[in-house]
Amino acid sequence: MSDKSTAKPGFNPAARRKARHYGMQALYQWQMTKNTLSDIEAQFLTDYDFSQVDHSYFHDLVFQVPTHLGELEDAFTPELQGRVLEELDPIELALLRLGSYELIHRIDIPYKVVINEAVSLAKKFGASESHKYINAVLDKLALRVRAVEVKAARA
């Protein structure tokens, strides 16, 4: 969203987007298999071409989301619109964990970018209408955890 003159040196939005893509898949795999995070990361680095991926950000997502799991789930659970955590589709759960992590711990990333990226991944990997649900939950979470930023953007 920002032009090159305001972007951080060396920052590549496409590489970050790919890191989220693989990060969400890795988190999904971790949820489903309970394999170690190190094994999952090694598998991804072996099986996929990471030459155009922000590897540092991928690593951050894969290791930090599980580290903060309880905090993240506590943050987004009140916004589940009557559903309970156990009813969530595994893709939805991985995306809500990832998006919540970015909203809470990566304030360097604009909240709109966090939500847009999660919605985009939901459209690609989730059920047909899951992107709307992801958008609604993360939007409500952003109102709580990034209130000043959201209000300024909506003013």
mmCIF file with all atom_site columns, C-alpha atoms in Angstrom:
data_model
loop_
_atom_site.group_PDB
_atom_site.id
_atom_site.type_symbol
_atom_site.label_atom_id
_atom_site.label_alt_id
_atom_site.label_comp_id
_atom_site.label_asym_id
_atom_site.label_entity_id
_atom_site.label_seq_id
_atom_site.pdbx_PDB_ins_code
_atom_site.Cartn_x
_atom_site.Cartn_y
_atom_site.Cartn_z
_atom_site.occupancy
_atom_site.B_iso_or_equiv
_atom_site.pdbx_formal_charge
_atom_site.auth_seq_id
_atom_site.auth_comp_id
_atom_site.auth_asym_id
_atom_site.auth_atom_id
_atom_site.pdbx_PDB_model_num
ATOM 1   C CA . MET A 1 1   ? 0.000   0.000   0.000  1.00 0.00 ? 1   MET A CA 1
ATOM 2   C CA . SER A 1 2   ? 2.893   2.358   0.583  1.00 0.00 ? 2   SER A CA 1
ATOM 3   C CA . ASP A 1 3   ? 5.129   3.533   -2.189 1.00 0.00 ? 3   ASP A CA 1
ATOM 4   C CA . LYS A 1 4   ? 8.816   2.707   -2.354 1.00 0.00 ? 4   LYS A CA 1
ATOM 5   C CA . SER A 1 5   ? 9.791   6.020   -0.797 1.00 0.00 ? 5   SER A CA 1
ATOM 6   C CA . THR A 1 6   ? 8.007   5.190   2.470  1.00 0.00 ? 6   THR A CA 1
ATOM 7   C CA . ALA A 1 7   ? 8.591   1.435   2.561  1.00 0.00 ? 7   ALA A CA 1
ATOM 8   C CA . LYS A 1 8   ? 11.269  0.016   4.835  1.00 0.00 ? 8   LYS A CA 1
ATOM 9   C CA . PRO A 1 9   ? 14.532  -0.731  3.008  1.00 0.00 ? 9   PRO A CA 1
ATOM 10  C CA . GLY A 1 10  ? 14.597  -4.346  1.876  1.00 0.00 ? 10  GLY A CA 1
ATOM 11  C CA . PHE A 1 11  ? 10.899  -4.871  2.626  1.00 0.00 ? 11  PHE A CA 1
ATOM 12  C CA . ASN A 1 12  ? 9.161   -6.908  -0.051 1.00 0.00 ? 12  ASN A CA 1
ATOM 13  C CA . PRO A 1 13  ? 5.355   -7.162  0.252  1.00 0.00 ? 13  PRO A CA 1
ATOM 14  C CA . ALA A 1 14  ? 5.171   -10.113 -2.180 1.00 0.00 ? 14  ALA A CA 1
ATOM 15  C CA . ALA A 1 15  ? 7.752   -12.045 -0.151 1.00 0.00 ? 15  ALA A CA 1
ATOM 16  C CA . ARG A 1 16  ? 5.811   -11.271 3.037  1.00 0.00 ? 16  ARG A CA 1
ATOM 17  C CA . ARG A 1 17  ? 2.562   -12.454 1.377  1.00 0.00 ? 17  ARG A CA 1
ATOM 18  C CA . LYS A 1 18  ? 4.229   -15.751 0.433  1.00 0.00 ? 18  LYS A CA 1
ATOM 19  C CA . ALA A 1 19  ? 5.540   -16.104 3.988  1.00 0.00 ? 19  ALA A CA 1
ATOM 20  C CA . ARG A 1 20  ? 1.958   -15.768 5.278  1.00 0.00 ? 20  ARG A CA 1
ATOM 21  C CA . HIS A 1 21  ? 0.750   -18.285 2.701  1.00 0.00 ? 21  HIS A CA 1
ATOM 22  C CA . TYR A 1 22  ? 3.280   -20.898 3.788  1.00 0.00 ? 22  TYR A CA 1
ATOM 23  C CA . GLY A 1 23  ? 2.959   -19.861 7.438  1.00 0.00 ? 23  GLY A CA 1
ATOM 24  C CA . MET A 1 24  ? -0.771  -20.537 7.404  1.00 0.00 ? 24  MET A CA 1
ATOM 25  C CA . GLN A 1 25  ? -0.157  -23.931 5.775  1.00 0.00 ? 25  GLN A CA 1
ATOM 26  C CA . ALA A 1 26  ? 2.526   -24.763 8.343  1.00 0.00 ? 26  ALA A CA 1
ATOM 27  C CA . LEU A 1 27  ? 0.247   -23.774 11.230 1.00 0.00 ? 27  LEU A CA 1
ATOM 28  C CA . TYR A 1 28  ? -2.531  -25.904 9.741  1.00 0.00 ? 28  TYR A CA 1
ATOM 29  C CA . GLN A 1 29  ? -0.121  -28.831 9.478  1.00 0.00 ? 29  GLN A CA 1
ATOM 30  C CA . TRP A 1 30  ? 1.005   -28.315 13.071 1.00 0.00 ? 30  TRP A CA 1
ATOM 31  C CA . GLN A 1 31  ? -2.641  -28.297 14.264 1.00 0.00 ? 31  GLN A CA 1
ATOM 32  C CA . MET A 1 32  ? -3.441  -31.469 12.374 1.00 0.00 ? 32  MET A CA 1
ATOM 33  C CA . THR A 1 33  ? -0.264  -33.525 12.908 1.00 0.00 ? 33  THR A CA 1
ATOM 34  C CA . LYS A 1 34  ? 1.222   -32.122 16.137 1.00 0.00 ? 34  LYS A CA 1
ATOM 35  C CA . ASN A 1 35  ? 4.665   -32.571 14.528 1.00 0.00 ? 35  ASN A CA 1
ATOM 36  C CA . THR A 1 36  ? 7.368   -30.360 15.983 1.00 0.00 ? 36  THR A CA 1
ATOM 37  C CA . LEU A 1 37  ? 7.594   -26.837 14.644 1.00 0.00 ? 37  LEU A CA 1
ATOM 38  C CA . SER A 1 38  ? 11.233  -27.409 13.707 1.00 0.00 ? 38  SER A CA 1
ATOM 39  C CA . ASP A 1 39  ? 10.315  -30.479 11.655 1.00 0.00 ? 39  ASP A CA 1
ATOM 40  C CA . ILE A 1 40  ? 7.506   -28.617 9.903  1.00 0.00 ? 40  ILE A CA 1
ATOM 41  C CA . GLU A 1 41  ? 9.739   -25.643 9.124  1.00 0.00 ? 41  GLU A CA 1
ATOM 42  C CA . ALA A 1 42  ? 12.471  -27.945 7.781  1.00 0.00 ? 42  ALA A CA 1
ATOM 43  C CA . GLN A 1 43  ? 9.933   -29.755 5.608  1.00 0.00 ? 43  GLN A CA 1
ATOM 44  C CA . PHE A 1 44  ? 8.678   -26.494 4.109  1.00 0.00 ? 44  PHE A CA 1
ATOM 45  C CA . LEU A 1 45  ? 12.192  -25.259 3.449  1.00 0.00 ? 45  LEU A CA 1
ATOM 46  C CA . THR A 1 46  ? 12.982  -28.539 1.702  1.00 0.00 ? 46  THR A CA 1
ATOM 47  C CA . ASP A 1 47  ? 9.734   -29.014 -0.222 1.00 0.00 ? 47  ASP A CA 1
ATOM 48  C CA . TYR A 1 48  ? 9.094   -25.459 -1.441 1.00 0.00 ? 48  TYR A CA 1
ATOM 49  C CA . ASP A 1 49  ? 11.097  -22.806 -3.243 1.00 0.00 ? 49  ASP A CA 1
ATOM 50  C CA . PHE A 1 50  ? 11.743  -20.131 -0.622 1.00 0.00 ? 50  PHE A CA 1
ATOM 51  C CA . SER A 1 51  ? 13.862  -17.913 -2.871 1.00 0.00 ? 51  SER A CA 1
ATOM 52  C CA . GLN A 1 52  ? 11.010  -15.366 -3.112 1.00 0.00 ? 52  GLN A CA 1
ATOM 53  C CA . VAL A 1 53  ? 9.714   -15.824 0.449  1.00 0.00 ? 53  VAL A CA 1
ATOM 54  C CA . ASP A 1 54  ? 10.452  -13.689 3.512  1.00 0.00 ? 54  ASP A CA 1
ATOM 55  C CA . HIS A 1 55  ? 11.949  -16.626 5.408  1.00 0.00 ? 55  HIS A CA 1
ATOM 56  C CA . SER A 1 56  ? 12.455  -14.620 8.578  1.00 0.00 ? 56  SER A CA 1
ATOM 57  C CA . TYR A 1 57  ? 8.765   -13.729 8.689  1.00 0.00 ? 57  TYR A CA 1
ATOM 58  C CA . PHE A 1 58  ? 7.740   -17.320 7.919  1.00 0.00 ? 58  PHE A CA 1
ATOM 59  C CA . HIS A 1 59  ? 9.923   -18.481 10.825 1.00 0.00 ? 59  HIS A CA 1
ATOM 60  C CA . ASP A 1 60  ? 8.388   -15.825 13.086 1.00 0.00 ? 60  ASP A CA 1
ATOM 61  C CA . LEU A 1 61  ? 4.839   -16.962 12.269 1.00 0.00 ? 61  LEU A CA 1
ATOM 62  C CA . VAL A 1 62  ? 5.577   -20.671 12.627 1.00 0.00 ? 62  VAL A CA 1
ATOM 63  C CA . PHE A 1 63  ? 7.199   -20.293 16.031 1.00 0.00 ? 63  PHE A CA 1
ATOM 64  C CA . GLN A 1 64  ? 5.475   -17.279 17.566 1.00 0.00 ? 64  GLN A CA 1
ATOM 65  C CA . VAL A 1 65  ? 1.837   -18.152 16.887 1.00 0.00 ? 65  VAL A CA 1
ATOM 66  C CA . PRO A 1 66  ? 2.103   -21.414 18.891 1.00 0.00 ? 66  PRO A CA 1
ATOM 67  C CA . THR A 1 67  ? 4.113   -19.611 21.600 1.00 0.00 ? 67  THR A CA 1
ATOM 68  C CA . HIS A 1 68  ? 1.249   -17.133 22.106 1.00 0.00 ? 68  HIS A CA 1
ATOM 69  C CA . LEU A 1 69  ? -1.568  -19.589 21.389 1.00 0.00 ? 69  LEU A CA 1
ATOM 70  C CA . GLY A 1 70  ? -3.565  -19.129 24.608 1.00 0.00 ? 70  GLY A CA 1
ATOM 71  C CA . GLU A 1 71  ? -3.358  -15.351 24.436 1.00 0.00 ? 71  GLU A CA 1
ATOM 72  C CA . LEU A 1 72  ? -4.390  -15.312 20.762 1.00 0.00 ? 72  LEU A CA 1
ATOM 73  C CA . GLU A 1 73  ? -7.349  -17.638 21.250 1.00 0.00 ? 73  GLU A CA 1
ATOM 74  C CA . ASP A 1 74  ? -8.482  -15.680 24.301 1.00 0.00 ? 74  ASP A CA 1
ATOM 75  C CA . ALA A 1 75  ? -8.351  -12.521 22.185 1.00 0.00 ? 75  ALA A CA 1
ATOM 76  C CA . PHE A 1 76  ? -10.448 -13.720 19.244 1.00 0.00 ? 76  PHE A CA 1
ATOM 77  C CA . THR A 1 77  ? -12.831 -16.133 21.016 1.00 0.00 ? 77  THR A CA 1
ATOM 78  C CA . PRO A 1 78  ? -15.216 -13.347 22.157 1.00 0.00 ? 78  PRO A CA 1
ATOM 79  C CA . GLU A 1 79  ? -15.658 -12.382 18.487 1.00 0.00 ? 79  GLU A CA 1
ATOM 80  C CA . LEU A 1 80  ? -16.660 -15.848 17.199 1.00 0.00 ? 80  LEU A CA 1
ATOM 81  C CA . GLN A 1 81  ? -20.309 -14.826 16.740 1.00 0.00 ? 81  GLN A CA 1
ATOM 82  C CA . GLY A 1 82  ? -21.813 -17.568 18.865 1.00 0.00 ? 82  GLY A CA 1
ATOM 83  C CA . ARG A 1 83  ? -19.496 -20.325 17.684 1.00 0.00 ? 83  ARG A CA 1
ATOM 84  C CA . VAL A 1 84  ? -17.038 -22.112 19.940 1.00 0.00 ? 84  VAL A CA 1
ATOM 85  C CA . LEU A 1 85  ? -13.382 -22.718 19.186 1.00 0.00 ? 85  LEU A CA 1
ATOM 86  C CA . GLU A 1 86  ? -13.924 -26.450 18.705 1.00 0.00 ? 86  GLU A CA 1
ATOM 87  C CA . GLU A 1 87  ? -16.469 -25.805 15.915 1.00 0.00 ? 87  GLU A CA 1
ATOM 88  C CA . LEU A 1 88  ? -14.063 -23.837 13.758 1.00 0.00 ? 88  LEU A CA 1
ATOM 89  C CA . ASP A 1 89  ? -12.821 -25.316 10.522 1.00 0.00 ? 89  ASP A CA 1
ATOM 90  C CA . PRO A 1 90  ? -9.053  -26.016 10.811 1.00 0.00 ? 90  PRO A CA 1
ATOM 91  C CA . ILE A 1 91  ? -8.292  -23.455 8.081  1.00 0.00 ? 91  ILE A CA 1
ATOM 92  C CA . GLU A 1 92  ? -10.391 -20.814 9.860  1.00 0.00 ? 92  GLU A CA 1
ATOM 93  C CA . LEU A 1 93  ? -8.610  -21.602 13.120 1.00 0.00 ? 93  LEU A CA 1
ATOM 94  C CA . ALA A 1 94  ? -5.157  -21.295 11.545 1.00 0.00 ? 94  ALA A CA 1
ATOM 95  C CA . LEU A 1 95  ? -6.113  -18.001 9.893  1.00 0.00 ? 95  LEU A CA 1
ATOM 96  C CA . LEU A 1 96  ? -7.625  -16.546 13.060 1.00 0.00 ? 96  LEU A CA 1
ATOM 97  C CA . ARG A 1 97  ? -4.528  -17.491 15.024 1.00 0.00 ? 97  ARG A CA 1
ATOM 98  C CA . LEU A 1 98  ? -2.238  -15.973 12.385 1.00 0.00 ? 98  LEU A CA 1
ATOM 99  C CA . GLY A 1 99  ? -4.323  -12.822 11.969 1.00 0.00 ? 99  GLY A CA 1
ATOM 100 C CA . SER A 1 100 ? -4.651  -12.357 15.720 1.00 0.00 ? 100 SER A CA 1
ATOM 101 C CA . TYR A 1 101 ? -0.912  -12.719 16.136 1.00 0.00 ? 101 TYR A CA 1
ATOM 102 C CA . GLU A 1 102 ? -0.294  -10.025 13.548 1.00 0.00 ? 102 GLU A CA 1
ATOM 103 C CA . LEU A 1 103 ? -2.903  -7.683  15.031 1.00 0.00 ? 103 LEU A CA 1
ATOM 104 C CA . ILE A 1 104 ? -1.581  -8.056  18.566 1.00 0.00 ? 104 ILE A CA 1
ATOM 105 C CA . HIS A 1 105 ? 2.166   -8.542  18.132 1.00 0.00 ? 105 HIS A CA 1
ATOM 106 C CA . ARG A 1 106 ? 3.019   -7.004  14.766 1.00 0.00 ? 106 ARG A CA 1
ATOM 107 C CA . ILE A 1 107 ? 1.814   -3.448  15.079 1.00 0.00 ? 107 ILE A CA 1
ATOM 108 C CA . ASP A 1 108 ? 4.256   -2.520  12.324 1.00 0.00 ? 108 ASP A CA 1
ATOM 109 C CA . ILE A 1 109 ? 1.754   -4.088  9.915  1.00 0.00 ? 109 ILE A CA 1
ATOM 110 C CA . PRO A 1 110 ? -1.369  -1.969  9.295  1.00 0.00 ? 110 PRO A CA 1
ATOM 111 C CA . TYR A 1 111 ? -4.527  -3.651  10.549 1.00 0.00 ? 111 TYR A CA 1
ATOM 112 C CA . LYS A 1 112 ? -6.121  -3.397  7.094  1.00 0.00 ? 112 LYS A CA 1
ATOM 113 C CA . VAL A 1 113 ? -3.213  -5.366  5.608  1.00 0.00 ? 113 VAL A CA 1
ATOM 114 C CA . VAL A 1 114 ? -3.576  -8.063  8.285  1.00 0.00 ? 114 VAL A CA 1
ATOM 115 C CA . ILE A 1 115 ? -7.290  -8.447  7.592  1.00 0.00 ? 115 ILE A CA 1
ATOM 116 C CA . ASN A 1 116 ? -6.945  -8.302  3.794  1.00 0.00 ? 116 ASN A CA 1
ATOM 117 C CA . GLU A 1 117 ? -4.224  -10.940 3.791  1.00 0.00 ? 117 GLU A CA 1
ATOM 118 C CA . ALA A 1 118 ? -6.242  -13.272 6.040  1.00 0.00 ? 118 ALA A CA 1
ATOM 119 C CA . VAL A 1 119 ? -9.334  -12.800 3.865  1.00 0.00 ? 119 VAL A CA 1
ATOM 120 C CA . SER A 1 120 ? -7.304  -13.514 0.740  1.00 0.00 ? 120 SER A CA 1
ATOM 121 C CA . LEU A 1 121 ? -5.966  -16.745 2.253  1.00 0.00 ? 121 LEU A CA 1
ATOM 122 C CA . ALA A 1 122 ? -9.481  -17.726 3.355  1.00 0.00 ? 122 ALA A CA 1
ATOM 123 C CA . LYS A 1 123 ? -10.719 -17.266 -0.213 1.00 0.00 ? 123 LYS A CA 1
ATOM 124 C CA . LYS A 1 124 ? -7.903  -19.472 -1.463 1.00 0.00 ? 124 LYS A CA 1
ATOM 125 C CA . PHE A 1 125 ? -7.955  -22.237 1.161  1.00 0.00 ? 125 PHE A CA 1
ATOM 126 C CA . GLY A 1 126 ? -11.165 -21.953 3.159  1.00 0.00 ? 126 GLY A CA 1
ATOM 127 C CA . ALA A 1 127 ? -14.775 -22.930 2.637  1.00 0.00 ? 127 ALA A CA 1
ATOM 128 C CA . SER A 1 128 ? -16.786 -20.849 0.185  1.00 0.00 ? 128 SER A CA 1
ATOM 129 C CA . GLU A 1 129 ? -17.999 -18.221 2.666  1.00 0.00 ? 129 GLU A CA 1
ATOM 130 C CA . SER A 1 130 ? -15.255 -18.453 5.306  1.00 0.00 ? 130 SER A CA 1
ATOM 131 C CA . HIS A 1 131 ? -13.573 -15.259 4.100  1.00 0.00 ? 131 HIS A CA 1
ATOM 132 C CA . LYS A 1 132 ? -16.596 -13.264 5.307  1.00 0.00 ? 132 LYS A CA 1
ATOM 133 C CA . TYR A 1 133 ? -16.371 -14.871 8.722  1.00 0.00 ? 133 TYR A CA 1
ATOM 134 C CA . ILE A 1 134 ? -12.605 -14.299 8.977  1.00 0.00 ? 134 ILE A CA 1
ATOM 135 C CA . ASN A 1 135 ? -13.128 -10.667 7.973  1.00 0.00 ? 135 ASN A CA 1
ATOM 136 C CA . ALA A 1 136 ? -15.838 -10.127 10.601 1.00 0.00 ? 136 ALA A CA 1
ATOM 137 C CA . VAL A 1 137 ? -13.913 -11.750 13.465 1.00 0.00 ? 137 VAL A CA 1
ATOM 138 C CA . LEU A 1 138 ? -10.622 -9.983  12.730 1.00 0.00 ? 138 LEU A CA 1
ATOM 139 C CA . ASP A 1 139 ? -12.363 -6.660  12.154 1.00 0.00 ? 139 ASP A CA 1
ATOM 140 C CA . LYS A 1 140 ? -13.973 -6.847  15.602 1.00 0.00 ? 140 LYS A CA 1
ATOM 141 C CA . LEU A 1 141 ? -10.668 -7.895  17.153 1.00 0.00 ? 141 LEU A CA 1
ATOM 142 C CA . ALA A 1 142 ? -8.922  -4.961  15.469 1.00 0.00 ? 142 ALA A CA 1
ATOM 143 C CA . LEU A 1 143 ? -11.502 -2.614  17.001 1.00 0.00 ? 143 LEU A CA 1
ATOM 144 C CA . ARG A 1 144 ? -10.395 -3.829  20.423 1.00 0.00 ? 144 ARG A CA 1
ATOM 145 C CA . VAL A 1 145 ? -6.634  -4.253  20.045 1.00 0.00 ? 145 VAL A CA 1
ATOM 146 C CA . ARG A 1 146 ? -5.948  -1.438  17.574 1.00 0.00 ? 146 ARG A CA 1
ATOM 147 C CA . ALA A 1 147 ? -8.721  0.972   18.474 1.00 0.00 ? 147 ALA A CA 1
ATOM 148 C CA . VAL A 1 148 ? -6.748  4.154   17.802 1.00 0.00 ? 148 VAL A CA 1
ATOM 149 C CA . GLU A 1 149 ? -5.552  2.947   14.392 1.00 0.00 ? 149 GLU A CA 1
ATOM 150 C CA . VAL A 1 150 ? -9.018  1.722   13.349 1.00 0.00 ? 150 VAL A CA 1
ATOM 151 C CA . LYS A 1 151 ? -10.757 4.899   14.482 1.00 0.00 ? 151 LYS A CA 1
ATOM 152 C CA . ALA A 1 152 ? -8.192  7.064   12.679 1.00 0.00 ? 152 ALA A CA 1
ATOM 153 C CA . ALA A 1 153 ? -8.638  5.052   9.474  1.00 0.00 ? 153 ALA A CA 1
ATOM 154 C CA . ARG A 1 154 ? -12.422 5.317   9.657  1.00 0.00 ? 154 ARG A CA 1
ATOM 155 C CA . ALA A 1 155 ? -12.489 9.049   10.445 1.00 0.00 ? 155 ALA A CA 1
#
